[in-house]
Amino acid sequence: MRIGVDVGGTNTDAVLLSGKKVLGAVKRPTSKDVSSGISDAINALISECGIQSDEIRAVMIGTTHFTNAFIQRRELVPVFAIRIGFPAGRGIPPYSSWPDDLKDKVCGGSRMIAGGFEFDGREISPLDEAAIADCVAEARSKGIQQIAVSCIFSQLNPAHEVRASEIVGQLAPEMEVSISSELGRVGLLERENAGIMNASLRPLAAMITAAFARALADLGIEAPFYISQNDGTLMSADYMQRYPVLTFAAGPTNSLRGAAWLTGAKDAIVVDIGGTTSDVGVLTGGFPRQSTVHVDVGGVRTNFRMPDILSIGLGGGSRVRECDGEVTVGPDSVGFRLLEDGLIFGGEVLTTSDIAVASGLAKFGDPERISGLSPNLVAQARKVIAGLIDDAIDRMKTAPGDIAMILVGGGSVLVSETPEGVSEMLRPEHAGVANAIGAAIGQVSGEIDRIYNIPDPQGRAAALEDAEAQAKAQAIAAGAEPGSVEIVNIEAVPLQYLPGGATRVVCRAVGDLAMAE
Amino acid sequence: MVTEITFDNIEQLAIGSSFLGTGGGGDPYLGSLLCREAIAKYGPVKVVAVDELKDEDNVFIAAALGAPTVMIEKLFSIEDQHRAVETLERFIGRKASAIISAEIGGCNSMMPVAYAAMRGLPIVDGDGMGRAFPALQMTSFNIEGVACAPMTIADEHGNSVLYQTTTGLKAEELSRPVAAAMGASVCMSCYPMTGAEARRAAIPKTLSGAIEIGEAISRSGDPRSPIDRLVAALRAHEYYKDAAVIFRGKITGLERDTSKGWVFGNCTISAMNGAGSAELKFQNENLLVTVDGKLRCVVPDLVTIVDAETAHAIPTERLAYGQRVAVVACSAPPLLTTARALDVVGPQCFGLDEQYAPVATLIGDLL
């Protein structure tokens, strides 16, 4: 048996799965410390299902915590960015593609220093080690602890990034370094952004990992726990602490996979309404449609592998405001404080949940508290909410005709009528915990993305073999059952215009999580 | 009517120029960031029509040369671009009075805009290809008798190299190894022209055309699908007007191979209901497409694979098995389809056996 947990901004859901069966599901509010919410949910699940904690073989946790923190610019720390490669690339410095409000929070300064590599492995310049010491001094003087290091062609050769990391470690053991080559793919700016995002989230990641471990230990669960990544596979707790950015969009991936698992639907739009955001994705052939272009998170372009998801600031805790007769909904949310701050729960903040109760769509809290709301305000807010959903579905549709829609997530009470362009609206059983179900069916993966110099056809075969072996080894290191590991994707793309056979090879292996049953 | 390049239409130019890149030309995104930095610093860029150029104008090209996969690592800087142009200005003893793009398809639509901002010069509403091509000699400038050389290339370290070659083909041949030695991502300037020469040899209205196409693809609040809007925008343009979606389906086969520094390949697209398939051939850019064995479009006419939903162009490097796509074809600017032009950019220049036939005659049933 395994437990899937989804920690959302508002609710923490837990499900117990055995093979293809859902044995139980519970929903509890997310707590501010995260861990007590997880404890509550798992505790309730264990007692509801009448099992012993030692029957649990694995706990899989999916969380939108990091995505939400980033999108809402909360709990982020400033990062000093070091880009190695000067004088190349100086026309577009670090942070130049970032939205101003995010830059204000995260940008703790940046330097472009000499070093880096050409496509064929030559150095652009020798690494300027003295400049790294200057960067450390500058970061220290500003009280910054997180360093993000990027380097031109670090995918080909991470040596300068690794050396820079060592120097920072020697000069300032208290600082943490995020290295771009460990996170992103070919594409300096996107890879650099991934490193900076990661660095800005690491203190939060350390706190969250400790909270997860404590919650499970308190419940007497000794089984290992895993965290969902954005490709639908799992990573270890230790790994997550270093690479929180890999959880980005894991929530939507899990809800899409969970929705497919619950309905058996192969092609549908999935609308997952949480407490803070709604995520709209598309199932094609039972799997999330992958984004063919770059992915923006909170306005920052990255190049991780991600499902094609449209995220809008609409959830059960979204704030509703009236200003000069105009009603607005979101994008900010009271999040996990809904049960204290929402009007129906005795608070002072008008939220979409209050609107749902006032409209008779849901029954919770104290309806007396909102009896004074103007019917006009309620009607206008409902119209804004429906408009947000209609628009999101329209933007994600693949064809002009109507398409089936699966409505999941705890905030799904906000939708009462079938949106425009939808042939049928499915609300599967356990729809409220699709995320947690998706987490529990996770696999583990390994991926490499490297540039090989392939002079001849024999060299090509050897390069592909090497790439496959490395991807498989990574999957096994991540916890896959060795016998189950398969190569699911291998691509060899020759680099245009270049003689000499420089070829970018991307290879991905996936296997089942090794679990003692 | 586009009179200025500003923050507001940079994104549209990027989207439209990707379409005109016909699968190649490089990602315009980085160029758009460079433009944003430059416009923020120096202000918007005035657009000048080709037929507004005066005889005595000096029109200079600004361009990035290299491998797109290297450019996304090494990025760009307009200071390096300035060194390439400045070296050329010094050599020929004339100062630029306007900047023009050599290739509107892909990333080279952007560098000239950023550079024009820095110099405070207007950008010409036109270019030398009306699309993207893989080689330096494949321009309307060359077809109309403007010399490619003198030509300059510059790297990020302060090195610049000047070429005095006899032909555009030779400039291409001699510049590639030096560009590779410089790191395979360099800035260049070539085909220096007077205003009179540019009026004769440039393909007009391609900058505004790219912006119109991008605007159509990204417009919201229009009930038509992005692909319908794209086709409508092409049909409204003076040259791209013979346009249609010639196939829709899923990518079911992909072969890519490199030789002599170019990427050659084939892409097979199968209809979702299983009936029929399209075969596309590319050399960096898409060259020709057949549907069920019947030729539907051949270079220099344009064929681009776009995302079935968003209508955004998918470059050859990003094609992947299983993608849902549409194949959109349209007519090339008339300067590229004359007998003289076909000797430079026709099917035989890419080693194809097929003879050129205007796309209007190949897809007459769809127009």
mmCIF file with all atom_site columns, N, CA and C in Angstrom, chain A residues 83 87-92 96-97 118-119 122 124 152-153 186-189 191 289 292 301 395-397 494-498, chain B residues 27 29-30 33 37 66-69 72-74 76-77 79-80 156-157 176 180-181 183-184 258 261 263 284 307 309 317 323:
data_model
loop_
_atom_site.group_PDB
_atom_site.id
_atom_site.type_symbol
_atom_site.label_atom_id
_atom_site.label_alt_id
_atom_site.label_comp_id
_atom_site.label_asym_id
_atom_site.label_entity_id
_atom_site.label_seq_id
_atom_site.pdbx_PDB_ins_code
_atom_site.Cartn_x
_atom_site.Cartn_y
_atom_site.Cartn_z
_atom_site.occupancy
_atom_site.B_iso_or_equiv
_atom_site.pdbx_formal_charge
_atom_site.auth_seq_id
_atom_site.auth_comp_id
_atom_site.auth_asym_id
_atom_site.auth_atom_id
_atom_site.pdbx_PDB_model_num
ATOM 1   N N  . ARG A 1 83  ? 27.503 34.912 -13.641 1.00 0.00 ? 83  ARG A N  1
ATOM 2   C CA . ARG A 1 83  ? 27.518 34.284 -14.963 1.00 0.00 ? 83  ARG A CA 1
ATOM 3   C C  . ARG A 1 83  ? 28.957 34.256 -15.474 1.00 0.00 ? 83  ARG A C  1
ATOM 4   N N  . PRO A 1 87  ? 33.743 37.934 -22.283 1.00 0.00 ? 87  PRO A N  1
ATOM 5   C CA . PRO A 1 87  ? 32.836 39.009 -22.699 1.00 0.00 ? 87  PRO A CA 1
ATOM 6   C C  . PRO A 1 87  ? 31.642 38.547 -23.545 1.00 0.00 ? 87  PRO A C  1
ATOM 7   N N  . ALA A 1 88  ? 31.486 37.248 -23.763 1.00 0.00 ? 88  ALA A N  1
ATOM 8   C CA . ALA A 1 88  ? 30.333 36.791 -24.541 1.00 0.00 ? 88  ALA A CA 1
ATOM 9   C C  . ALA A 1 88  ? 29.046 37.021 -23.739 1.00 0.00 ? 88  ALA A C  1
ATOM 10  N N  . GLY A 1 89  ? 27.966 37.277 -24.437 1.00 0.00 ? 89  GLY A N  1
ATOM 11  C CA . GLY A 1 89  ? 26.642 37.334 -23.825 1.00 0.00 ? 89  GLY A CA 1
ATOM 12  C C  . GLY A 1 89  ? 26.351 38.596 -23.033 1.00 0.00 ? 89  GLY A C  1
ATOM 13  N N  . ARG A 1 90  ? 27.251 39.602 -23.085 1.00 0.00 ? 90  ARG A N  1
ATOM 14  C CA . ARG A 1 90  ? 27.063 40.726 -22.165 1.00 0.00 ? 90  ARG A CA 1
ATOM 15  C C  . ARG A 1 90  ? 25.905 41.633 -22.556 1.00 0.00 ? 90  ARG A C  1
ATOM 16  N N  . GLY A 1 91  ? 25.373 41.486 -23.786 1.00 0.00 ? 91  GLY A N  1
ATOM 17  C CA . GLY A 1 91  ? 24.226 42.314 -24.198 1.00 0.00 ? 91  GLY A CA 1
ATOM 18  C C  . GLY A 1 91  ? 22.942 41.960 -23.469 1.00 0.00 ? 91  GLY A C  1
ATOM 19  N N  . ILE A 1 92  ? 22.881 40.748 -22.917 1.00 0.00 ? 92  ILE A N  1
ATOM 20  C CA . ILE A 1 92  ? 21.673 40.317 -22.209 1.00 0.00 ? 92  ILE A CA 1
ATOM 21  C C  . ILE A 1 92  ? 22.114 39.782 -20.847 1.00 0.00 ? 92  ILE A C  1
ATOM 22  N N  . SER A 1 96  ? 17.752 40.048 -16.965 1.00 0.00 ? 96  SER A N  1
ATOM 23  C CA . SER A 1 96  ? 17.197 41.054 -17.875 1.00 0.00 ? 96  SER A CA 1
ATOM 24  C C  . SER A 1 96  ? 15.824 40.658 -18.400 1.00 0.00 ? 96  SER A C  1
ATOM 25  N N  . SER A 1 97  ? 15.470 39.377 -18.338 1.00 0.00 ? 97  SER A N  1
ATOM 26  C CA . SER A 1 97  ? 14.142 38.982 -18.820 1.00 0.00 ? 97  SER A CA 1
ATOM 27  C C  . SER A 1 97  ? 13.129 38.893 -17.682 1.00 0.00 ? 97  SER A C  1
ATOM 28  N N  . GLU A 1 118 ? 33.538 27.419 -25.434 1.00 0.00 ? 118 GLU A N  1
ATOM 29  C CA . GLU A 1 118 ? 32.970 27.435 -26.767 1.00 0.00 ? 118 GLU A CA 1
ATOM 30  C C  . GLU A 1 118 ? 32.255 26.104 -27.007 1.00 0.00 ? 118 GLU A C  1
ATOM 31  N N  . PHE A 1 119 ? 31.513 26.025 -28.112 1.00 0.00 ? 119 PHE A N  1
ATOM 32  C CA . PHE A 1 119 ? 30.770 24.806 -28.437 1.00 0.00 ? 119 PHE A CA 1
ATOM 33  C C  . PHE A 1 119 ? 31.699 23.596 -28.594 1.00 0.00 ? 119 PHE A C  1
ATOM 34  N N  . ARG A 1 122 ? 36.770 24.574 -26.341 1.00 0.00 ? 122 ARG A N  1
ATOM 35  C CA . ARG A 1 122 ? 37.798 25.554 -26.017 1.00 0.00 ? 122 ARG A CA 1
ATOM 36  C C  . ARG A 1 122 ? 37.260 26.515 -24.947 1.00 0.00 ? 122 ARG A C  1
ATOM 37  N N  . ILE A 1 124 ? 36.390 30.128 -23.627 1.00 0.00 ? 124 ILE A N  1
ATOM 38  C CA . ILE A 1 124 ? 36.188 31.493 -24.128 1.00 0.00 ? 124 ILE A CA 1
ATOM 39  C C  . ILE A 1 124 ? 37.277 32.367 -23.505 1.00 0.00 ? 124 ILE A C  1
ATOM 40  N N  . ILE A 1 152 ? 28.509 29.708 -19.766 1.00 0.00 ? 152 ILE A N  1
ATOM 41  C CA . ILE A 1 152 ? 28.259 29.387 -21.170 1.00 0.00 ? 152 ILE A CA 1
ATOM 42  C C  . ILE A 1 152 ? 28.776 27.977 -21.479 1.00 0.00 ? 152 ILE A C  1
ATOM 43  N N  . PHE A 1 153 ? 27.915 27.171 -22.076 1.00 0.00 ? 153 PHE A N  1
ATOM 44  C CA . PHE A 1 153 ? 28.194 25.774 -22.433 1.00 0.00 ? 153 PHE A CA 1
ATOM 45  C C  . PHE A 1 153 ? 28.569 24.910 -21.231 1.00 0.00 ? 153 PHE A C  1
ATOM 46  N N  . VAL A 1 186 ? 20.332 22.918 -22.580 1.00 0.00 ? 186 VAL A N  1
ATOM 47  C CA . VAL A 1 186 ? 21.005 23.871 -23.449 1.00 0.00 ? 186 VAL A CA 1
ATOM 48  C C  . VAL A 1 186 ? 20.121 25.106 -23.607 1.00 0.00 ? 186 VAL A C  1
ATOM 49  N N  . GLY A 1 187 ? 20.703 26.263 -23.498 1.00 0.00 ? 187 GLY A N  1
ATOM 50  C CA . GLY A 1 187 ? 19.950 27.520 -23.513 1.00 0.00 ? 187 GLY A CA 1
ATOM 51  C C  . GLY A 1 187 ? 20.347 28.297 -22.267 1.00 0.00 ? 187 GLY A C  1
ATOM 52  N N  . LEU A 1 188 ? 21.375 29.154 -22.369 1.00 0.00 ? 188 LEU A N  1
ATOM 53  C CA . LEU A 1 188 ? 21.972 29.783 -21.185 1.00 0.00 ? 188 LEU A CA 1
ATOM 54  C C  . LEU A 1 188 ? 20.966 30.532 -20.324 1.00 0.00 ? 188 LEU A C  1
ATOM 55  N N  . LEU A 1 189 ? 20.154 31.380 -20.969 1.00 0.00 ? 189 LEU A N  1
ATOM 56  C CA . LEU A 1 189 ? 19.285 32.258 -20.196 1.00 0.00 ? 189 LEU A CA 1
ATOM 57  C C  . LEU A 1 189 ? 18.263 31.457 -19.382 1.00 0.00 ? 189 LEU A C  1
ATOM 58  N N  . ARG A 1 191 ? 18.474 28.295 -18.528 1.00 0.00 ? 191 ARG A N  1
ATOM 59  C CA . ARG A 1 191 ? 19.168 27.473 -17.537 1.00 0.00 ? 191 ARG A CA 1
ATOM 60  C C  . ARG A 1 191 ? 19.599 28.342 -16.350 1.00 0.00 ? 191 ARG A C  1
ATOM 61  N N  . ARG A 1 289 ? -0.383 16.934 -22.226 1.00 0.00 ? 289 ARG A N  1
ATOM 62  C CA . ARG A 1 289 ? 0.256  17.501 -23.410 1.00 0.00 ? 289 ARG A CA 1
ATOM 63  C C  . ARG A 1 289 ? 1.482  18.280 -22.951 1.00 0.00 ? 289 ARG A C  1
ATOM 64  N N  . THR A 1 292 ? 5.397  22.682 -26.208 1.00 0.00 ? 292 THR A N  1
ATOM 65  C CA . THR A 1 292 ? 6.385  22.622 -27.292 1.00 0.00 ? 292 THR A CA 1
ATOM 66  C C  . THR A 1 292 ? 7.263  23.862 -27.272 1.00 0.00 ? 292 THR A C  1
ATOM 67  N N  . ARG A 1 301 ? 11.145 32.962 -17.989 1.00 0.00 ? 301 ARG A N  1
ATOM 68  C CA . ARG A 1 301 ? 11.225 31.880 -18.965 1.00 0.00 ? 301 ARG A CA 1
ATOM 69  C C  . ARG A 1 301 ? 12.234 30.814 -18.538 1.00 0.00 ? 301 ARG A C  1
ATOM 70  N N  . ARG A 1 395 ? -8.343 29.051 -24.431 1.00 0.00 ? 395 ARG A N  1
ATOM 71  C CA . ARG A 1 395 ? -6.936 29.217 -24.792 1.00 0.00 ? 395 ARG A CA 1
ATOM 72  C C  . ARG A 1 395 ? -6.189 27.899 -24.869 1.00 0.00 ? 395 ARG A C  1
ATOM 73  N N  . MET A 1 396 ? -6.696 26.866 -24.182 1.00 0.00 ? 396 MET A N  1
ATOM 74  C CA . MET A 1 396 ? -5.972 25.592 -24.163 1.00 0.00 ? 396 MET A CA 1
ATOM 75  C C  . MET A 1 396 ? -6.507 24.574 -25.166 1.00 0.00 ? 396 MET A C  1
ATOM 76  N N  . LYS A 1 397 ? -7.634 24.895 -25.816 1.00 0.00 ? 397 LYS A N  1
ATOM 77  C CA . LYS A 1 397 ? -8.257 23.896 -26.695 1.00 0.00 ? 397 LYS A CA 1
ATOM 78  C C  . LYS A 1 397 ? -7.421 23.642 -27.944 1.00 0.00 ? 397 LYS A C  1
ATOM 79  N N  . PRO A 1 494 ? 21.757 17.159 -34.561 1.00 0.00 ? 494 PRO A N  1
ATOM 80  C CA . PRO A 1 494 ? 23.024 17.786 -34.922 1.00 0.00 ? 494 PRO A CA 1
ATOM 81  C C  . PRO A 1 494 ? 22.932 19.299 -34.817 1.00 0.00 ? 494 PRO A C  1
ATOM 82  N N  . LEU A 1 495 ? 24.004 19.933 -34.369 1.00 0.00 ? 495 LEU A N  1
ATOM 83  C CA . LEU A 1 495 ? 23.984 21.388 -34.218 1.00 0.00 ? 495 LEU A CA 1
ATOM 84  C C  . LEU A 1 495 ? 24.186 22.037 -35.583 1.00 0.00 ? 495 LEU A C  1
ATOM 85  N N  . GLN A 1 496 ? 23.266 22.892 -35.942 1.00 0.00 ? 496 GLN A N  1
ATOM 86  C CA . GLN A 1 496 ? 23.275 23.478 -37.275 1.00 0.00 ? 496 GLN A CA 1
ATOM 87  C C  . GLN A 1 496 ? 24.530 24.289 -37.540 1.00 0.00 ? 496 GLN A C  1
ATOM 88  N N  . TYR A 1 497 ? 24.919 24.346 -38.769 1.00 0.00 ? 497 TYR A N  1
ATOM 89  C CA . TYR A 1 497 ? 25.995 25.191 -39.285 1.00 0.00 ? 497 TYR A CA 1
ATOM 90  C C  . TYR A 1 497 ? 27.393 24.739 -38.878 1.00 0.00 ? 497 TYR A C  1
ATOM 91  N N  . LEU A 1 498 ? 27.507 23.808 -37.930 1.00 0.00 ? 498 LEU A N  1
ATOM 92  C CA . LEU A 1 498 ? 28.825 23.478 -37.425 1.00 0.00 ? 498 LEU A CA 1
ATOM 93  C C  . LEU A 1 498 ? 29.395 22.250 -38.102 1.00 0.00 ? 498 LEU A C  1
ATOM 94  N N  . ASP B 2 27  ? 15.898 31.220 -33.175 1.00 0.00 ? 27  ASP B N  1
ATOM 95  C CA . ASP B 2 27  ? 14.827 31.689 -32.302 1.00 0.00 ? 27  ASP B CA 1
ATOM 96  C C  . ASP B 2 27  ? 14.927 33.204 -32.100 1.00 0.00 ? 27  ASP B C  1
ATOM 97  N N  . TYR B 2 29  ? 13.610 34.985 -29.871 1.00 0.00 ? 29  TYR B N  1
ATOM 98  C CA . TYR B 2 29  ? 13.363 35.423 -28.489 1.00 0.00 ? 29  TYR B CA 1
ATOM 99  C C  . TYR B 2 29  ? 14.519 36.244 -27.914 1.00 0.00 ? 29  TYR B C  1
ATOM 100 N N  . LEU B 2 30  ? 15.742 35.712 -28.058 1.00 0.00 ? 30  LEU B N  1
ATOM 101 C CA . LEU B 2 30  ? 16.887 36.418 -27.474 1.00 0.00 ? 30  LEU B CA 1
ATOM 102 C C  . LEU B 2 30  ? 17.055 37.781 -28.117 1.00 0.00 ? 30  LEU B C  1
ATOM 103 N N  . LEU B 2 33  ? 14.824 40.224 -26.553 1.00 0.00 ? 33  LEU B N  1
ATOM 104 C CA . LEU B 2 33  ? 15.338 40.762 -25.277 1.00 0.00 ? 33  LEU B CA 1
ATOM 105 C C  . LEU B 2 33  ? 16.371 41.857 -25.533 1.00 0.00 ? 33  LEU B C  1
ATOM 106 N N  . GLU B 2 37  ? 16.126 45.704 -24.264 1.00 0.00 ? 37  GLU B N  1
ATOM 107 C CA . GLU B 2 37  ? 17.197 46.432 -23.573 1.00 0.00 ? 37  GLU B CA 1
ATOM 108 C C  . GLU B 2 37  ? 17.552 47.705 -24.353 1.00 0.00 ? 37  GLU B C  1
ATOM 109 N N  . GLY B 2 66  ? 25.767 32.296 -37.315 1.00 0.00 ? 66  GLY B N  1
ATOM 110 C CA . GLY B 2 66  ? 26.233 31.190 -36.485 1.00 0.00 ? 66  GLY B CA 1
ATOM 111 C C  . GLY B 2 66  ? 25.177 30.127 -36.333 1.00 0.00 ? 66  GLY B C  1
ATOM 112 N N  . ALA B 2 67  ? 25.443 29.234 -35.401 1.00 0.00 ? 67  ALA B N  1
ATOM 113 C CA . ALA B 2 67  ? 24.530 28.132 -35.157 1.00 0.00 ? 67  ALA B CA 1
ATOM 114 C C  . ALA B 2 67  ? 23.524 28.548 -34.090 1.00 0.00 ? 67  ALA B C  1
ATOM 115 N N  . PRO B 2 68  ? 22.223 28.393 -34.362 1.00 0.00 ? 68  PRO B N  1
ATOM 116 C CA . PRO B 2 68  ? 21.220 28.763 -33.356 1.00 0.00 ? 68  PRO B CA 1
ATOM 117 C C  . PRO B 2 68  ? 21.474 28.124 -31.992 1.00 0.00 ? 68  PRO B C  1
ATOM 118 N N  . THR B 2 69  ? 21.916 26.877 -31.972 1.00 0.00 ? 69  THR B N  1
ATOM 119 C CA . THR B 2 69  ? 22.161 26.223 -30.674 1.00 0.00 ? 69  THR B CA 1
ATOM 120 C C  . THR B 2 69  ? 23.336 26.849 -29.941 1.00 0.00 ? 69  THR B C  1
ATOM 121 N N  . ILE B 2 72  ? 22.010 30.451 -28.498 1.00 0.00 ? 72  ILE B N  1
ATOM 122 C CA . ILE B 2 72  ? 21.227 30.424 -27.255 1.00 0.00 ? 72  ILE B CA 1
ATOM 123 C C  . ILE B 2 72  ? 22.133 30.227 -26.034 1.00 0.00 ? 72  ILE B C  1
ATOM 124 N N  . GLU B 2 73  ? 23.390 29.899 -26.248 1.00 0.00 ? 73  GLU B N  1
ATOM 125 C CA . GLU B 2 73  ? 24.357 29.853 -25.148 1.00 0.00 ? 73  GLU B CA 1
ATOM 126 C C  . GLU B 2 73  ? 25.145 31.160 -25.041 1.00 0.00 ? 73  GLU B C  1
ATOM 127 N N  . LYS B 2 74  ? 25.605 31.656 -26.188 1.00 0.00 ? 74  LYS B N  1
ATOM 128 C CA . LYS B 2 74  ? 26.520 32.808 -26.125 1.00 0.00 ? 74  LYS B CA 1
ATOM 129 C C  . LYS B 2 74  ? 25.795 34.154 -26.187 1.00 0.00 ? 74  LYS B C  1
ATOM 130 N N  . PHE B 2 76  ? 23.982 37.644 -27.419 1.00 0.00 ? 76  PHE B N  1
ATOM 131 C CA . PHE B 2 76  ? 24.526 38.654 -28.319 1.00 0.00 ? 76  PHE B CA 1
ATOM 132 C C  . PHE B 2 76  ? 24.868 39.918 -27.570 1.00 0.00 ? 76  PHE B C  1
ATOM 133 N N  . SER B 2 77  ? 25.556 40.792 -28.274 1.00 0.00 ? 77  SER B N  1
ATOM 134 C CA . SER B 2 77  ? 25.698 42.140 -27.737 1.00 0.00 ? 77  SER B CA 1
ATOM 135 C C  . SER B 2 77  ? 25.764 43.114 -28.910 1.00 0.00 ? 77  SER B C  1
ATOM 136 N N  . GLU B 2 79  ? 27.283 45.886 -28.965 1.00 0.00 ? 79  GLU B N  1
ATOM 137 C CA . GLU B 2 79  ? 28.630 46.454 -29.093 1.00 0.00 ? 79  GLU B CA 1
ATOM 138 C C  . GLU B 2 79  ? 29.443 45.655 -30.122 1.00 0.00 ? 79  GLU B C  1
ATOM 139 N N  . ASP B 2 80  ? 29.282 44.321 -30.090 1.00 0.00 ? 80  ASP B N  1
ATOM 140 C CA . ASP B 2 80  ? 29.994 43.494 -31.072 1.00 0.00 ? 80  ASP B CA 1
ATOM 141 C C  . ASP B 2 80  ? 29.448 43.773 -32.473 1.00 0.00 ? 80  ASP B C  1
ATOM 142 N N  . GLU B 2 156 ? 33.310 38.588 -29.744 1.00 0.00 ? 156 GLU B N  1
ATOM 143 C CA . GLU B 2 156 ? 33.100 39.334 -28.500 1.00 0.00 ? 156 GLU B CA 1
ATOM 144 C C  . GLU B 2 156 ? 34.399 39.813 -27.865 1.00 0.00 ? 156 GLU B C  1
ATOM 145 N N  . HIS B 2 157 ? 35.536 39.364 -28.416 1.00 0.00 ? 157 HIS B N  1
ATOM 146 C CA . HIS B 2 157 ? 36.819 39.726 -27.802 1.00 0.00 ? 157 HIS B CA 1
ATOM 147 C C  . HIS B 2 157 ? 37.447 40.975 -28.407 1.00 0.00 ? 157 HIS B C  1
ATOM 148 N N  . ARG B 2 176 ? 32.636 30.926 -42.919 1.00 0.00 ? 176 ARG B N  1
ATOM 149 C CA . ARG B 2 176 ? 32.188 29.894 -41.965 1.00 0.00 ? 176 ARG B CA 1
ATOM 150 C C  . ARG B 2 176 ? 33.308 29.357 -41.083 1.00 0.00 ? 176 ARG B C  1
ATOM 151 N N  . ALA B 2 180 ? 33.454 29.840 -37.100 1.00 0.00 ? 180 ALA B N  1
ATOM 152 C CA . ALA B 2 180 ? 33.575 28.686 -36.185 1.00 0.00 ? 180 ALA B CA 1
ATOM 153 C C  . ALA B 2 180 ? 34.747 28.896 -35.236 1.00 0.00 ? 180 ALA B C  1
ATOM 154 N N  . ALA B 2 181 ? 35.882 29.404 -35.772 1.00 0.00 ? 181 ALA B N  1
ATOM 155 C CA . ALA B 2 181 ? 37.048 29.650 -34.915 1.00 0.00 ? 181 ALA B CA 1
ATOM 156 C C  . ALA B 2 181 ? 36.745 30.722 -33.878 1.00 0.00 ? 181 ALA B C  1
ATOM 157 N N  . GLY B 2 183 ? 33.969 30.981 -32.409 1.00 0.00 ? 183 GLY B N  1
ATOM 158 C CA . GLY B 2 183 ? 33.008 30.459 -31.452 1.00 0.00 ? 183 GLY B CA 1
ATOM 159 C C  . GLY B 2 183 ? 31.635 30.201 -32.030 1.00 0.00 ? 183 GLY B C  1
ATOM 160 N N  . ALA B 2 184 ? 31.500 30.300 -33.361 1.00 0.00 ? 184 ALA B N  1
ATOM 161 C CA . ALA B 2 184 ? 30.280 29.920 -34.073 1.00 0.00 ? 184 ALA B CA 1
ATOM 162 C C  . ALA B 2 184 ? 29.067 30.791 -33.750 1.00 0.00 ? 184 ALA B C  1
ATOM 163 N N  . THR B 2 258 ? 23.446 15.454 -40.316 1.00 0.00 ? 258 THR B N  1
ATOM 164 C CA . THR B 2 258 ? 24.253 16.632 -40.561 1.00 0.00 ? 258 THR B CA 1
ATOM 165 C C  . THR B 2 258 ? 25.368 16.300 -41.538 1.00 0.00 ? 258 THR B C  1
ATOM 166 N N  . GLY B 2 261 ? 28.090 20.856 -42.157 1.00 0.00 ? 261 GLY B N  1
ATOM 167 C CA . GLY B 2 261 ? 27.587 21.905 -41.282 1.00 0.00 ? 261 GLY B CA 1
ATOM 168 C C  . GLY B 2 261 ? 26.126 22.255 -41.463 1.00 0.00 ? 261 GLY B C  1
ATOM 169 N N  . VAL B 2 263 ? 21.968 20.864 -41.546 1.00 0.00 ? 263 VAL B N  1
ATOM 170 C CA . VAL B 2 263 ? 21.086 19.795 -41.099 1.00 0.00 ? 263 VAL B CA 1
ATOM 171 C C  . VAL B 2 263 ? 20.129 19.450 -42.227 1.00 0.00 ? 263 VAL B C  1
ATOM 172 N N  . ASN B 2 284 ? 18.194 22.939 -42.966 1.00 0.00 ? 284 ASN B N  1
ATOM 173 C CA . ASN B 2 284 ? 17.997 24.025 -42.007 1.00 0.00 ? 284 ASN B CA 1
ATOM 174 C C  . ASN B 2 284 ? 16.569 24.578 -42.124 1.00 0.00 ? 284 ASN B C  1
ATOM 175 N N  . ASP B 2 307 ? 2.278  24.853 -34.732 1.00 0.00 ? 307 ASP B N  1
ATOM 176 C CA . ASP B 2 307 ? 1.533  24.155 -33.688 1.00 0.00 ? 307 ASP B CA 1
ATOM 177 C C  . ASP B 2 307 ? 0.049  24.163 -34.047 1.00 0.00 ? 307 ASP B C  1
ATOM 178 N N  . GLU B 2 309 ? -2.538 24.118 -32.462 1.00 0.00 ? 309 GLU B N  1
ATOM 179 C CA . GLU B 2 309 ? -3.446 24.906 -31.647 1.00 0.00 ? 309 GLU B CA 1
ATOM 180 C C  . GLU B 2 309 ? -3.078 26.383 -31.642 1.00 0.00 ? 309 GLU B C  1
ATOM 181 N N  . GLU B 2 317 ? 14.556 22.170 -35.343 1.00 0.00 ? 317 GLU B N  1
ATOM 182 C CA . GLU B 2 317 ? 15.214 21.592 -34.170 1.00 0.00 ? 317 GLU B CA 1
ATOM 183 C C  . GLU B 2 317 ? 14.233 21.161 -33.095 1.00 0.00 ? 317 GLU B C  1
ATOM 184 N N  . GLN B 2 323 ? 3.932  15.419 -32.085 1.00 0.00 ? 323 GLN B N  1
ATOM 185 C CA . GLN B 2 323 ? 3.381  16.777 -32.059 1.00 0.00 ? 323 GLN B CA 1
ATOM 186 C C  . GLN B 2 323 ? 2.195  16.892 -33.022 1.00 0.00 ? 323 GLN B C  1
#
